Each structure stands twice: as C-alpha cells, then as structure tokens.
Coordinates of C-alpha atoms in Angstrom, one line a residue:
M1 CA 142.5 69.9 91.5
T2 CA 146.2 70.2 92.3
W3 CA 147.8 73.5 93.6
S4 CA 149.7 73.9 90.3
E5 CA 146.5 73.8 88.3
M6 CA 144.8 76.2 90.7
Q7 CA 147.8 78.6 90.5
S8 CA 147.7 78.7 86.7
L9 CA 143.9 79.4 86.7
L10 CA 144.2 82.0 89.4
S11 CA 147.1 83.8 87.8
Q12 CA 145.3 84.2 84.5
A13 CA 142.0 85.1 86.2
S14 CA 143.7 87.8 88.4
W15 CA 145.3 89.3 85.3
D16 CA 142.0 89.3 83.4
T17 CA 140.3 91.0 86.4
L18 CA 142.9 93.7 86.6
Y19 CA 142.8 94.2 82.8
M20 CA 139.0 94.7 82.8
V21 CA 138.9 96.9 85.8
G22 CA 141.9 99.0 84.7
W23 CA 140.5 99.9 81.3
A24 CA 137.0 100.4 82.6
T25 CA 138.4 102.8 85.3
L26 CA 140.3 104.8 82.7
I27 CA 137.2 105.1 80.5
A28 CA 135.0 106.0 83.5
V29 CA 137.4 108.8 84.7
V30 CA 137.7 110.2 81.2
G31 CA 134.0 110.2 80.7
G32 CA 132.7 110.8 84.2
L33 CA 135.0 113.7 85.2
P34 CA 133.8 116.2 82.6
L35 CA 130.2 114.9 83.0
G36 CA 130.3 115.5 86.8
I37 CA 131.9 119.0 86.4
L38 CA 129.2 119.8 83.8
L39 CA 126.5 118.9 86.2
V40 CA 127.9 121.5 88.6
L41 CA 128.5 124.2 86.1
T42 CA 125.0 124.0 84.5
D43 CA 123.2 123.9 87.8
R44 CA 121.4 127.0 89.2
G45 CA 124.0 129.6 90.1
G46 CA 126.6 127.8 88.1
L47 CA 129.1 129.4 85.7
L48 CA 127.2 127.9 82.8
Q49 CA 123.8 127.9 84.3
N50 CA 121.4 126.0 82.0
V51 CA 118.5 124.4 83.9
V52 CA 117.2 122.4 81.0
A53 CA 120.6 120.9 80.1
N54 CA 121.3 120.1 83.8
K55 CA 118.0 118.3 84.1
V56 CA 118.5 116.3 81.0
I57 CA 122.0 115.3 81.9
G58 CA 120.9 114.5 85.5
Q59 CA 118.1 112.3 84.3
V60 CA 120.3 110.4 81.9
V61 CA 122.8 109.8 84.7
N62 CA 120.1 108.7 87.1
I63 CA 118.6 106.2 84.7
A64 CA 122.0 104.7 83.9
R65 CA 122.8 104.4 87.6
S66 CA 119.4 102.8 88.4
L67 CA 120.0 99.7 86.1
P68 CA 121.4 96.7 87.9
F69 CA 124.7 95.7 86.3
I70 CA 123.6 92.3 85.2
I71 CA 120.6 93.8 83.3
L72 CA 122.9 96.5 81.8
M73 CA 125.2 93.8 80.5
V74 CA 122.3 92.1 78.7
A75 CA 120.9 95.3 77.4
L76 CA 124.3 96.3 75.9
M77 CA 125.0 93.0 74.2
G78 CA 124.2 94.4 70.8
F79 CA 126.3 97.5 71.4
T80 CA 129.1 95.4 72.8
R81 CA 129.1 93.1 69.8
T82 CA 129.3 96.1 67.5
L83 CA 132.4 97.5 69.3
T84 CA 134.3 94.3 70.1
G85 CA 132.8 91.7 67.7
T86 CA 131.9 89.5 70.6
T87 CA 129.9 89.4 73.8
I88 CA 132.2 87.0 75.6
G89 CA 135.6 87.6 77.1
R90 CA 137.4 90.3 79.0
E91 CA 137.4 92.9 76.1
A92 CA 133.6 92.5 75.8
A93 CA 133.2 92.9 79.5
I94 CA 135.0 96.3 79.5
V95 CA 132.1 97.9 77.5
P96 CA 129.3 97.4 80.1
L97 CA 131.8 97.9 83.0
A98 CA 132.7 101.3 81.6
V99 CA 129.1 102.3 80.7
G100 CA 128.0 101.4 84.2
A101 CA 130.9 103.2 85.9
I102 CA 130.7 106.5 84.0
P103 CA 127.4 107.8 85.6
F104 CA 128.5 106.3 89.0
F105 CA 131.8 108.2 88.9
A106 CA 130.1 111.4 87.5
R107 CA 127.9 111.7 90.6
L108 CA 130.9 111.2 92.9
V109 CA 132.7 114.0 90.9
E110 CA 129.7 116.2 91.2
T111 CA 129.7 115.8 95.0
A112 CA 133.4 116.4 95.2
V113 CA 133.4 119.6 93.1
R114 CA 130.5 121.1 95.0
E115 CA 132.6 121.0 98.2
V116 CA 135.1 123.5 96.7
D117 CA 135.1 126.9 98.5
G118 CA 133.1 129.4 96.4
G119 CA 135.4 132.2 97.5
L120 CA 138.2 130.7 95.4
V121 CA 136.0 130.7 92.4
E122 CA 135.0 134.3 92.9
A123 CA 138.7 135.3 93.4
V124 CA 139.7 133.8 90.1
Q125 CA 136.7 135.4 88.3
S126 CA 137.6 138.8 89.9
M127 CA 141.0 138.5 88.3
G128 CA 139.6 137.9 84.9
G129 CA 139.6 134.1 84.9
N130 CA 137.1 132.5 82.5
T131 CA 135.1 129.2 83.1
W132 CA 138.0 127.0 81.8
T133 CA 140.4 128.8 84.1
V134 CA 138.1 128.2 87.1
V135 CA 137.8 124.5 86.3
R136 CA 141.5 124.1 85.6
K137 CA 142.9 126.3 88.4
V138 CA 140.3 125.8 91.2
L139 CA 137.6 123.1 90.8
V140 CA 139.8 120.2 89.8
P141 CA 142.9 120.9 92.0
E142 CA 140.9 121.8 95.1
S143 CA 138.7 118.7 94.8
L144 CA 141.6 116.4 93.9
P145 CA 141.7 114.6 97.3
S146 CA 138.0 113.8 97.0
L147 CA 138.4 112.9 93.4
I148 CA 141.1 110.3 94.4
S149 CA 138.7 108.9 97.0
S150 CA 136.0 108.8 94.3
T151 CA 138.2 106.9 91.9
T152 CA 139.1 104.4 94.7
T153 CA 135.4 103.8 95.3
T154 CA 134.8 103.4 91.6
I155 CA 137.6 100.8 91.3
V156 CA 136.2 98.8 94.2
A157 CA 132.8 98.9 92.7
L158 CA 134.2 97.8 89.3
I159 CA 135.9 94.8 90.9
G160 CA 132.5 93.7 92.2
Y161 CA 130.9 94.3 88.8
S162 CA 133.7 92.3 87.1
A163 CA 132.9 89.3 89.4
M164 CA 129.3 89.5 88.2
A165 CA 130.5 89.7 84.6
G166 CA 132.2 86.4 85.1
T167 CA 128.9 84.7 85.4
V168 CA 128.2 85.4 81.7
G169 CA 131.6 84.4 80.4
A170 CA 133.6 87.5 80.9
G171 CA 136.5 85.7 82.6
G172 CA 138.4 86.9 85.6
L173 CA 138.1 85.8 89.3
G174 CA 134.3 85.8 89.3
D175 CA 134.3 83.3 86.4
I176 CA 136.7 81.0 88.4
A177 CA 134.6 81.2 91.5
I178 CA 131.4 80.4 89.6
R179 CA 132.7 77.8 87.1
Y180 CA 135.0 75.9 89.3
G181 CA 134.1 76.8 92.9
Y182 CA 130.4 76.6 92.6
Q183 CA 129.5 74.4 89.6
R184 CA 132.4 71.9 90.0
F185 CA 132.3 72.0 93.9
E186 CA 135.9 73.1 94.2
T187 CA 135.3 74.8 97.5
Q188 CA 138.9 75.4 98.2
L189 CA 139.4 77.3 95.0
M190 CA 136.4 79.4 95.6
W191 CA 137.6 80.5 99.0
I192 CA 141.0 81.3 97.6
T193 CA 139.4 83.4 95.0
V194 CA 137.4 85.3 97.6
A195 CA 140.6 85.8 99.6
I196 CA 142.4 87.2 96.6
L197 CA 139.5 89.6 95.9
A198 CA 139.6 90.7 99.5
V199 CA 143.3 91.4 99.5
V200 CA 143.2 93.3 96.2
I201 CA 140.3 95.5 97.4
S202 CA 142.1 96.2 100.7
L203 CA 145.3 97.2 98.9
I204 CA 143.5 99.5 96.5
Q205 CA 141.5 101.1 99.3
F206 CA 144.7 101.6 101.4
A207 CA 146.5 103.2 98.4
G208 CA 143.6 105.4 97.6
D209 CA 143.1 106.6 101.2
Y210 CA 146.8 107.2 101.6
A211 CA 147.0 109.3 98.4
A212 CA 143.9 111.3 99.3
R213 CA 145.2 112.0 102.8
A214 CA 148.6 113.1 101.4
L215 CA 147.0 115.5 98.9
H216 CA 144.6 116.8 101.5
G217 CA 147.5 117.5 103.9
R218 CA 149.2 119.5 101.2
G219 CA 146.0 121.4 100.2
G220 CA 145.5 119.5 97.0
R221 CA 148.0 119.5 94.1
S222 CA 149.4 122.8 95.2
G223 CA 148.4 125.5 97.8
P224 CA 145.7 128.1 96.9
A225 CA 148.2 131.0 96.9
P226 CA 150.4 129.7 94.1
R227 CA 147.4 128.9 91.9
L228 CA 146.0 132.4 92.3
R229 CA 149.4 134.0 91.7
L230 CA 149.3 132.4 88.2
L231 CA 146.4 134.7 87.3
R232 CA 148.0 138.0 88.6
A233 CA 149.4 140.4 86.2
E234 CA 153.2 140.7 86.0
P235 CA 154.5 143.6 88.2
E236 CA 155.5 146.7 86.4
P237 CA 159.2 147.4 86.1
A238 CA 160.6 149.9 88.7
R239 CA 160.6 153.5 87.4
T240 CA 163.8 155.5 87.5
D241 CA 163.6 158.7 89.5
V242 CA 164.9 161.3 87.0
S243 CA 165.4 164.0 89.6
K244 CA 167.7 161.8 91.7
A245 CA 169.5 160.7 88.6
A246 CA 170.2 164.3 87.7

C-alpha cells in the first residue's frame, strides 16, 4: 500500500474516531454529571437524602459499569438500530460508547463532588441557599478542576472503546488497525495507527491536566469569597442623621 493510500485512509479514520469520541463525550457529560451529583445528594447525610433511591441508582450504575464494552455493544444492537437505523458505522457506535461512558463518568463525578469542603455547603445553607443554589454555587464550581480531570479520563477511555468498536464495523482508527493492519498484514499501517492513537491520547491528557492545574491554581472557576458574596443581602442605604442635619 502506498503512502498516499494510507494517508487517505488514516485521515478519514482519524476524523471518524474524533467524531465518535466527541459526541459520546458530550452525551456522557450531559448524562453523567447530574447522575453523579444525584448520587451524592441522595446519600446518607446528603441534601436530598433518600437511601432507597441512592441504592437503586448506585446499583444501576454498577451494573452498567460491570459490562465489558464489546458485550455492551452486542446487547445494545436492537436499541442502536432503533435510534440510528443501523448497527454499523460511526453514528451507530456513538450509542454504545455514550451508554458505556455515562455510568463511568458518573462515578468520577461522585468522587470529585465528595471532595468539596462541607463548610462551604453549610455557609451557603446558613445564608438561605437551597439545594439548587448549593449545587450551582458550590458543588460544581469547587469540584471543577477534578471534573476536568474526570472528563479527560473519560475521553481517553472512549478512545480505547472506539478502537474496540472498530472490530464490529464502527469505523475509525481501530477499524483500520484490524482490517488492514491485522487481516491484510499491513504491519506498517497498523503501527502508524498505534502511533496516531498514542499522540492523540497524549495531547488530550496534556490539555486536560493543564486546564485542571490552571483551575486549581485559581481556586476553581472563581474564588470562594466572590461566590458567597452573591448570596448576601444588599447592604442597607446609609441613614441620614436628622439631628446633625438640623
């Protein structure tokens, strides 16, 4: 296989991989973030303490996480076909990728949110903040550096999942490595694919670590004091001393 042929295959495969991973990450964050926060809020001592709901949600998350991705893909074929009309291609691969990533990301969110200082939560509550205010003003902003790291970990895991999805016709770099590198003995193409995956993962990890460190150094999206000031009542206008005025 000539270099021009390999370049064409690798370009399309790289785009397919980024397309699958990008959409799956977006869905995982949208679905996993509230699920992870809910696991914290409904736990014992949480703001929405509900042991039964917490156990049910936790078991569903655990079961979903325990399934190997290749088995999850097969199990979701009917659901995938219902949503996308097919079980082959990058659009079809997004469904099992997202379903597998949501519980994974939810557990990472739960761990990140539990690290938030309880004193900040109590301070917001003492100033009349409700549960939504606590989540919006404290839990999410204070855990943002950890959430960025969790998102980075999820993206890296999804790249590995997408490579496995390539074995069943999902496309992407995994498909190129299996179909050309392994089945057609194009060893050079397979190692180039491996190198591309290694570079992509390294760049994503570097960017995620840099963003997390930057946010951590600034104390999250903003410092604790400005967030708490948003909840304080406006100062009363200065009173005029009538005796002095007279």
